[in-house]
Amino acid sequence: MNYNHADYQEYEDERTISYFNAVRDNNHTVHIGSAWIIIIDRDRTIKTVELNKENMTIGKKGDIEIISAIVSKIHGRFLKKDGEYYYKDEGSLNGSELNGIQICNPLERASGLYCLGDGDVIRIMVPGDPANPENVLIIYTKQPVANAKWKYIDLNKQNGVLEIGRNVRGYGLFIDSMQASKHHARIVRSGTNYTIIDENSLNGVSVNGNLIQGYHTLSNFDVVGIANTKIIYLDGYIVFNVAPKGVKLEVRDISKVVPGVKHPILNHVTLTVNPCELVAVIGGSGAGKTTFVNCINGYEPATEGQVLLDGLDIIKNYKRLKSRIGNVPQSDELYDYLTVYDFLLFTAKLRLTTDVSSDERINRVNTVLEIMGLKEHQKKLIKKLSGGQKKRVSIAMELVSDPDIFFLDEPTSGLDPETETLLMKQLKSLSVNFSKTIIVITHTLQNIHLFDKIIFLAPGGKLCYYGTPATAIKFFEVRTISEAYEKVKNNIEYFVDKYSKYSRGELA
Ligand SMILES: Nc1ncnc2c1ncn2[C@@H]1O[C@H](COP(=O)(O)OP(=O)(O)OP(=O)(O)O)[C@@H](O)[C@H]1O
Ligand SMILES: [Mg+2]
């Protein structure tokens, strides 16, 4: 299933080569902490700019100049905080869209800080005028551009038809994901326009964050989403991200109120989990960890607020997004009297799209056994497995359909410390080596250093910290994170307030 770079050589016309070689990195080094933006403005040239300062403005007079009549002098700002980049609209006239959603409050004409993930798309548009030549597109990327994976296809060279799917080779756009159908969609020319047609794909096609019904005529800078791939339409070309990684989860001001309980059990939680991050949800018993995770994984919607997966509302699009989500509940739901292998093959039959062949299913099961270190146990009955092995089968079961994001509720409860460490390391490896975004509720902290971020919830489902474990120590002014539990219990409002200031950038 590996992407073969040679498939795309034919598309690398002169424009592609000169634009995408702007940043060349032959060693395929990943520059930790570095980020770039790719700008397409009125010139229709592609400019790649490294975000090499912690605070950079964009606009006609910005640190990064944008050539367009519709952009304000200082239009927006990129800020780096705690290792992440954020974007903020600076009260511009025409506002900014992030992944198809206008982020400016029309009254205040400004936006809050939006945490950016690899492949996020910012558009500056004249409202209601998608064809305006002054419109501007900005792609945020964490990967050196030549290495990575933004490519061009000239639609005019394809006789006006471009096939898109999992089974496309040679001409066409191959999508390397089990979420894509074999023949997922096609782009066809109709007069001077191009239209994208959903070919009855299982998981659908979105344009600017909304699933299309059947077909959609493309306007410049439309952002098409198919499985894990973003495709941007521009003047008869498409620009697309060949092998994007992971999925971004945005939680926007969610609360949960239940009948008969006076106070909310989840209270105005806002945070963004970036692709491929391993995140722990911690806090005392009854704080609201399970409630929170069930709201963000689509199981039981919050009563207020919104949860977006790669820009799509998880509740509105649950049927389509379900296959991108892996849920591992606290108690394993396995069949005792099947072998590990048979159980996973059975899962593959149930969960993979109907156009997956039996060979593909067997390959997938073998890959998953390998990833989860279960090869040597594959012939055992599930009944005979240890607790840690059973938990690995539960994760493997979800992994069969290759979801982009995993939610696990206390996967290590009841495991001895050594088995726990092994499982946590396996989760870390899934996030780093297999590009999964992973959210884990945990009570034990011995492996907390493996996590990229921690979400600390206080009783009443209140968010009192979200960030790296190292910064948490400073934030709570403690020596170890376990000390923070006691401190939070006695000062809930203090830490909720402190975190709220911290997240707005008001604390140093
Ligand atoms: N449907 C419901 N109706 C009433 N109260 C609820 C409901 N669901 C959860 N709660 C209450 O909300 C609070 C948070 O529960 P939740 O299960 O999310 O906590 P938790 O942090 O996961 O705890 P634990 O660590 O013990 O698993 C608890 O006080 C619980 O009793
Ligand atoms: Mg719980």
mmCIF file of N, CA and C in Angstrom, residues 88-172:
data_model
loop_
_atom_site.group_PDB
_atom_site.id
_atom_site.type_symbol
_atom_site.label_atom_id
_atom_site.label_comp_id
_atom_site.label_asym_id
_atom_site.label_seq_id
_atom_site.Cartn_x
_atom_site.Cartn_y
_atom_site.Cartn_z
ATOM 1 N N LYS A 88 -4.095 33.779 13.786
ATOM 2 C CA LYS A 88 -5.083 34.703 14.332
ATOM 3 C C LYS A 88 -5.379 35.727 13.254
ATOM 4 N N ASP A 89 -6.641 36.038 13.033
ATOM 5 C CA ASP A 89 -6.973 37.132 12.121
ATOM 6 C C ASP A 89 -6.879 38.433 12.922
ATOM 7 N N GLU A 90 -6.252 39.445 12.322
ATOM 8 C CA GLU A 90 -5.995 40.695 13.058
ATOM 9 C C GLU A 90 -7.081 41.742 12.791
ATOM 10 N N GLY A 91 -8.315 41.317 12.653
ATOM 11 C CA GLY A 91 -9.379 42.292 12.418
ATOM 12 C C GLY A 91 -9.362 42.785 10.982
ATOM 13 N N SER A 92 -9.125 41.871 10.050
ATOM 14 C CA SER A 92 -9.031 42.254 8.637
ATOM 15 C C SER A 92 -10.412 42.573 8.071
ATOM 16 N N LEU A 93 -10.417 43.241 6.926
ATOM 17 C CA LEU A 93 -11.692 43.602 6.300
ATOM 18 C C LEU A 93 -12.431 42.358 5.801
ATOM 19 N N ASN A 94 -11.729 41.485 5.099
ATOM 20 C CA ASN A 94 -12.414 40.338 4.482
ATOM 21 C C ASN A 94 -12.343 39.051 5.307
ATOM 22 N N GLY A 95 -11.654 39.104 6.418
ATOM 23 C CA GLY A 95 -11.623 37.942 7.310
ATOM 24 C C GLY A 95 -10.745 36.817 6.787
ATOM 25 N N SER A 96 -10.721 35.720 7.528
ATOM 26 C CA SER A 96 -9.923 34.555 7.140
ATOM 27 C C SER A 96 -10.765 33.310 7.354
ATOM 28 N N GLU A 97 -10.613 32.367 6.432
ATOM 29 C CA GLU A 97 -11.270 31.072 6.601
ATOM 30 C C GLU A 97 -10.210 30.038 6.949
ATOM 31 N N LEU A 98 -10.509 29.184 7.916
ATOM 32 C CA LEU A 98 -9.602 28.083 8.225
ATOM 33 C C LEU A 98 -10.320 26.789 7.869
ATOM 34 N N ASN A 99 -9.751 26.036 6.950
ATOM 35 C CA ASN A 99 -10.353 24.787 6.461
ATOM 36 C C ASN A 99 -11.827 24.969 6.093
ATOM 37 N N GLY A 100 -12.106 26.074 5.416
ATOM 38 C CA GLY A 100 -13.450 26.290 4.882
ATOM 39 C C GLY A 100 -14.409 26.962 5.846
ATOM 40 N N ILE A 101 -13.961 27.248 7.072
ATOM 41 C CA ILE A 101 -14.874 27.870 8.037
ATOM 42 C C ILE A 101 -14.357 29.266 8.383
ATOM 43 N N GLN A 102 -15.236 30.261 8.251
ATOM 44 C CA GLN A 102 -14.860 31.642 8.564
ATOM 45 C C GLN A 102 -14.551 31.723 10.067
ATOM 46 N N ILE A 103 -13.368 32.207 10.420
ATOM 47 C CA ILE A 103 -13.005 32.186 11.842
ATOM 48 C C ILE A 103 -13.155 33.547 12.506
ATOM 49 N N CYS A 104 -13.564 34.573 11.734
ATOM 50 C CA CYS A 104 -13.667 35.889 12.342
ATOM 51 C C CYS A 104 -15.049 36.120 12.893
ATOM 52 N N ASN A 105 -15.090 36.702 14.039
ATOM 53 C CA ASN A 105 -16.357 37.140 14.574
ATOM 54 C C ASN A 105 -16.732 38.418 13.816
ATOM 55 N N PRO A 106 -17.891 38.434 13.109
ATOM 56 C CA PRO A 106 -18.194 39.585 12.253
ATOM 57 C C PRO A 106 -18.347 40.891 13.041
ATOM 58 N N LEU A 107 -18.724 40.787 14.321
ATOM 59 C CA LEU A 107 -18.887 42.012 15.110
ATOM 60 C C LEU A 107 -17.537 42.557 15.542
ATOM 61 N N GLU A 108 -16.714 41.666 16.077
ATOM 62 C CA GLU A 108 -15.412 42.125 16.558
ATOM 63 C C GLU A 108 -14.398 42.229 15.434
ATOM 64 N N ARG A 109 -14.762 41.663 14.267
ATOM 65 C CA ARG A 109 -13.849 41.626 13.123
ATOM 66 C C ARG A 109 -12.456 41.144 13.523
ATOM 67 N N ALA A 110 -12.401 40.109 14.369
ATOM 68 C CA ALA A 110 -11.099 39.537 14.737
ATOM 69 C C ALA A 110 -11.361 38.119 15.174
ATOM 70 N N SER A 111 -10.318 37.359 15.275
ATOM 71 C CA SER A 111 -10.527 35.974 15.672
ATOM 72 C C SER A 111 -9.684 35.661 16.891
ATOM 73 N N GLY A 112 -9.968 34.545 17.523
ATOM 74 C CA GLY A 112 -9.112 34.047 18.588
ATOM 75 C C GLY A 112 -7.895 33.379 17.962
ATOM 76 N N LEU A 113 -7.160 32.653 18.789
ATOM 77 C CA LEU A 113 -5.987 31.930 18.280
ATOM 78 C C LEU A 113 -6.436 30.551 17.837
ATOM 79 N N TYR A 114 -6.070 30.154 16.635
ATOM 80 C CA TYR A 114 -6.413 28.823 16.146
ATOM 81 C C TYR A 114 -5.147 27.993 15.988
ATOM 82 N N CYS A 115 -5.111 26.871 16.681
ATOM 83 C CA CYS A 115 -3.942 26.011 16.616
ATOM 84 C C CYS A 115 -3.889 25.336 15.238
ATOM 85 N N LEU A 116 -2.715 25.340 14.605
ATOM 86 C CA LEU A 116 -2.621 24.825 13.236
ATOM 87 C C LEU A 116 -2.054 23.417 13.198
ATOM 88 N N GLY A 117 -2.562 22.619 12.273
ATOM 89 C CA GLY A 117 -2.045 21.275 12.056
ATOM 90 C C GLY A 117 -1.564 21.150 10.614
ATOM 91 N N ASP A 118 -0.690 20.203 10.372
ATOM 92 C CA ASP A 118 -0.112 20.006 9.049
ATOM 93 C C ASP A 118 -1.207 19.931 7.982
ATOM 94 N N GLY A 119 -1.068 20.747 6.946
ATOM 95 C CA GLY A 119 -2.030 20.691 5.844
ATOM 96 C C GLY A 119 -3.248 21.583 6.028
ATOM 97 N N ASP A 120 -3.291 22.355 7.104
ATOM 98 C CA ASP A 120 -4.423 23.274 7.271
ATOM 99 C C ASP A 120 -4.417 24.312 6.153
ATOM 100 N N VAL A 121 -5.619 24.713 5.747
ATOM 101 C CA VAL A 121 -5.745 25.651 4.638
ATOM 102 C C VAL A 121 -6.413 26.930 5.123
ATOM 103 N N ILE A 122 -5.733 28.052 4.916
ATOM 104 C CA ILE A 122 -6.318 29.363 5.240
ATOM 105 C C ILE A 122 -6.659 30.034 3.914
ATOM 106 N N ARG A 123 -7.894 30.551 3.800
ATOM 107 C CA ARG A 123 -8.259 31.269 2.580
ATOM 108 C C ARG A 123 -8.693 32.672 2.947
ATOM 109 N N ILE A 124 -8.276 33.607 2.116
ATOM 110 C CA ILE A 124 -8.745 34.988 2.272
ATOM 111 C C ILE A 124 -9.538 35.278 1.012
ATOM 112 N N MET A 125 -10.831 35.522 1.177
ATOM 113 C CA MET A 125 -11.725 35.597 0.025
ATOM 114 C C MET A 125 -12.628 36.824 0.140
ATOM 115 N N VAL A 126 -13.040 37.328 -1.013
ATOM 116 C CA VAL A 126 -14.112 38.314 -1.003
ATOM 117 C C VAL A 126 -15.385 37.518 -0.739
ATOM 118 N N PRO A 127 -16.129 37.846 0.325
ATOM 119 C CA PRO A 127 -17.299 37.039 0.643
ATOM 120 C C PRO A 127 -18.244 36.927 -0.561
ATOM 121 N N GLY A 128 -18.676 35.729 -0.854
ATOM 122 C CA GLY A 128 -19.632 35.496 -1.941
ATOM 123 C C GLY A 128 -19.021 35.579 -3.329
ATOM 124 N N ASP A 129 -17.713 35.700 -3.434
ATOM 125 C CA ASP A 129 -17.090 35.837 -4.756
ATOM 126 C C ASP A 129 -15.902 34.883 -4.894
ATOM 127 N N PRO A 130 -16.206 33.579 -5.004
ATOM 128 C CA PRO A 130 -15.118 32.602 -5.016
ATOM 129 C C PRO A 130 -14.203 32.723 -6.228
ATOM 130 N N ALA A 131 -14.700 33.359 -7.308
ATOM 131 C CA ALA A 131 -13.881 33.426 -8.520
ATOM 132 C C ALA A 131 -12.989 34.673 -8.549
ATOM 133 N N ASN A 132 -13.067 35.503 -7.530
ATOM 134 C CA ASN A 132 -12.281 36.744 -7.539
ATOM 135 C C ASN A 132 -10.787 36.441 -7.636
ATOM 136 N N PRO A 133 -10.108 37.007 -8.652
ATOM 137 C CA PRO A 133 -8.686 36.676 -8.845
ATOM 138 C C PRO A 133 -7.780 37.179 -7.728
ATOM 139 N N GLU A 134 -8.316 38.059 -6.879
ATOM 140 C CA GLU A 134 -7.487 38.568 -5.778
ATOM 141 C C GLU A 134 -7.520 37.639 -4.563
ATOM 142 N N ASN A 135 -8.388 36.619 -4.594
ATOM 143 C CA ASN A 135 -8.461 35.707 -3.449
ATOM 144 C C ASN A 135 -7.120 35.031 -3.209
ATOM 145 N N VAL A 136 -6.871 34.683 -1.963
ATOM 146 C CA VAL A 136 -5.545 34.172 -1.568
ATOM 147 C C VAL A 136 -5.691 32.852 -0.814
ATOM 148 N N LEU A 137 -4.754 31.960 -1.113
ATOM 149 C CA LEU A 137 -4.741 30.666 -0.433
ATOM 150 C C LEU A 137 -3.414 30.490 0.302
ATOM 151 N N ILE A 138 -3.488 30.009 1.533
ATOM 152 C CA ILE A 138 -2.266 29.737 2.303
ATOM 153 C C ILE A 138 -2.373 28.328 2.880
ATOM 154 N N ILE A 139 -1.359 27.512 2.643
ATOM 155 C CA ILE A 139 -1.344 26.167 3.215
ATOM 156 C C ILE A 139 -0.271 26.138 4.296
ATOM 157 N N TYR A 140 -0.631 25.652 5.464
ATOM 158 C CA TYR A 140 0.334 25.515 6.551
ATOM 159 C C TYR A 140 0.900 24.101 6.506
ATOM 160 N N THR A 141 2.202 23.962 6.533
ATOM 161 C CA THR A 141 2.764 22.612 6.474
ATOM 162 C C THR A 141 3.958 22.457 7.408
ATOM 163 N N LYS A 142 4.069 21.279 7.978
ATOM 164 C CA LYS A 142 5.170 20.998 8.909
ATOM 165 C C LYS A 142 6.316 20.299 8.185
ATOM 166 N N GLN A 143 6.192 20.113 6.882
ATOM 167 C CA GLN A 143 7.193 19.317 6.186
ATOM 168 C C GLN A 143 7.918 20.167 5.151
ATOM 169 N N PRO A 144 9.233 19.985 5.045
ATOM 170 C CA PRO A 144 9.969 20.711 4.006
ATOM 171 C C PRO A 144 9.283 20.409 2.674
ATOM 172 N N VAL A 145 9.029 21.429 1.909
ATOM 173 C CA VAL A 145 8.042 21.274 0.862
ATOM 174 C C VAL A 145 8.409 20.298 -0.253
ATOM 175 N N ALA A 146 9.678 20.285 -0.662
ATOM 176 C CA ALA A 146 10.009 19.417 -1.787
ATOM 177 C C ALA A 146 9.817 17.961 -1.393
ATOM 178 N N ASN A 147 10.186 17.678 -0.158
ATOM 179 C CA ASN A 147 10.078 16.361 0.398
ATOM 180 C C ASN A 147 8.663 15.957 0.490
ATOM 181 N N ALA A 148 7.895 16.833 0.798
ATOM 182 C CA ALA A 148 6.583 16.547 1.168
ATOM 183 C C ALA A 148 5.676 16.635 0.031
ATOM 184 N N LYS A 149 5.117 16.802 -0.154
ATOM 185 C CA LYS A 149 4.140 15.984 -0.748
ATOM 186 C C LYS A 149 3.028 16.788 -1.354
ATOM 187 N N TRP A 150 3.293 18.111 -1.480
ATOM 188 C CA TRP A 150 2.277 18.885 -2.211
ATOM 189 C C TRP A 150 2.619 18.817 -3.678
ATOM 190 N N LYS A 151 1.708 18.400 -4.511
ATOM 191 C CA LYS A 151 1.939 18.201 -5.947
ATOM 192 C C LYS A 151 0.853 18.898 -6.743
ATOM 193 N N TYR A 152 1.156 19.017 -8.057
ATOM 194 C CA TYR A 152 0.211 19.618 -8.988
ATOM 195 C C TYR A 152 -0.263 18.592 -10.011
ATOM 196 N N ILE A 153 -1.477 18.657 -10.438
ATOM 197 C CA ILE A 153 -1.872 17.965 -11.664
ATOM 198 C C ILE A 153 -2.585 18.997 -12.541
ATOM 199 N N ASP A 154 -2.166 19.072 -13.804
ATOM 200 C CA ASP A 154 -2.828 19.952 -14.764
ATOM 201 C C ASP A 154 -4.012 19.174 -15.334
ATOM 202 N N LEU A 155 -5.209 19.596 -14.981
ATOM 203 C CA LEU A 155 -6.398 18.838 -15.399
ATOM 204 C C LEU A 155 -6.571 18.852 -16.916
ATOM 205 N N ASN A 156 -6.089 19.906 -17.561
ATOM 206 C CA ASN A 156 -6.240 19.993 -19.019
ATOM 207 C C ASN A 156 -5.465 18.904 -19.738
ATOM 208 N N LYS A 157 -4.402 18.399 -19.075
ATOM 209 C CA LYS A 157 -3.590 17.347 -19.694
ATOM 210 C C LYS A 157 -4.253 15.983 -19.580
ATOM 211 N N GLN A 158 -5.288 15.880 -18.805
ATOM 212 C CA GLN A 158 -5.891 14.569 -18.550
ATOM 213 C C GLN A 158 -7.120 14.346 -19.431
ATOM 214 N N ASN A 159 -7.169 15.013 -20.580
ATOM 215 C CA ASN A 159 -8.353 14.959 -21.429
ATOM 216 C C ASN A 159 -9.598 15.375 -20.661
ATOM 217 N N GLY A 160 -9.386 16.177 -19.669
ATOM 218 C CA GLY A 160 -10.529 16.705 -18.922
ATOM 219 C C GLY A 160 -11.167 15.722 -17.965
ATOM 220 N N VAL A 161 -10.543 14.562 -17.739
ATOM 221 C CA VAL A 161 -11.106 13.607 -16.769
ATOM 222 C C VAL A 161 -9.995 13.120 -15.853
ATOM 223 N N LEU A 162 -10.225 13.168 -14.567
ATOM 224 C CA LEU A 162 -9.242 12.661 -13.615
ATOM 225 C C LEU A 162 -9.943 11.724 -12.639
ATOM 226 N N GLU A 163 -9.470 10.460 -12.626
ATOM 227 C CA GLU A 163 -10.038 9.471 -11.703
ATOM 228 C C GLU A 163 -9.334 9.599 -10.360
ATOM 229 N N ILE A 164 -10.094 9.410 -9.280
ATOM 230 C CA ILE A 164 -9.504 9.497 -7.937
ATOM 231 C C ILE A 164 -9.968 8.285 -7.125
ATOM 232 N N GLY A 165 -9.027 7.570 -6.508
ATOM 233 C CA GLY A 165 -9.454 6.441 -5.682
ATOM 234 C C GLY A 165 -8.309 5.550 -5.251
ATOM 235 N N ARG A 166 -8.678 4.460 -4.591
ATOM 236 C CA ARG A 166 -7.686 3.551 -4.035
ATOM 237 C C ARG A 166 -7.121 2.623 -5.100
ATOM 238 N N ASN A 167 -7.821 2.538 -6.211
ATOM 239 C CA ASN A 167 -7.397 1.595 -7.233
ATOM 240 C C ASN A 167 -6.912 2.289 -8.500
ATOM 241 N N VAL A 168 -6.499 3.541 -8.344
ATOM 242 C CA VAL A 168 -6.084 4.300 -9.521
ATOM 243 C C VAL A 168 -4.571 4.204 -9.654
ATOM 244 N N ARG A 169 -4.102 3.822 -10.808
ATOM 245 C CA ARG A 169 -2.656 3.778 -11.054
ATOM 246 C C ARG A 169 -2.380 4.584 -12.321
ATOM 247 N N GLY A 170 -1.109 5.014 -12.463
ATOM 248 C CA GLY A 170 -0.763 5.773 -13.656
ATOM 249 C C GLY A 170 -1.516 7.081 -13.669
ATOM 250 N N TYR A 171 -2.283 7.358 -14.715
ATOM 251 C CA TYR A 171 -3.039 8.604 -14.772
ATOM 252 C C TYR A 171 -4.153 8.564 -13.750
ATOM 253 N N GLY A 172 -4.259 9.586 -13.004
ATOM 254 C CA GLY A 172 -5.286 9.618 -11.969
ATOM 255 C C GLY A 172 -4.639 9.885 -10.636
#
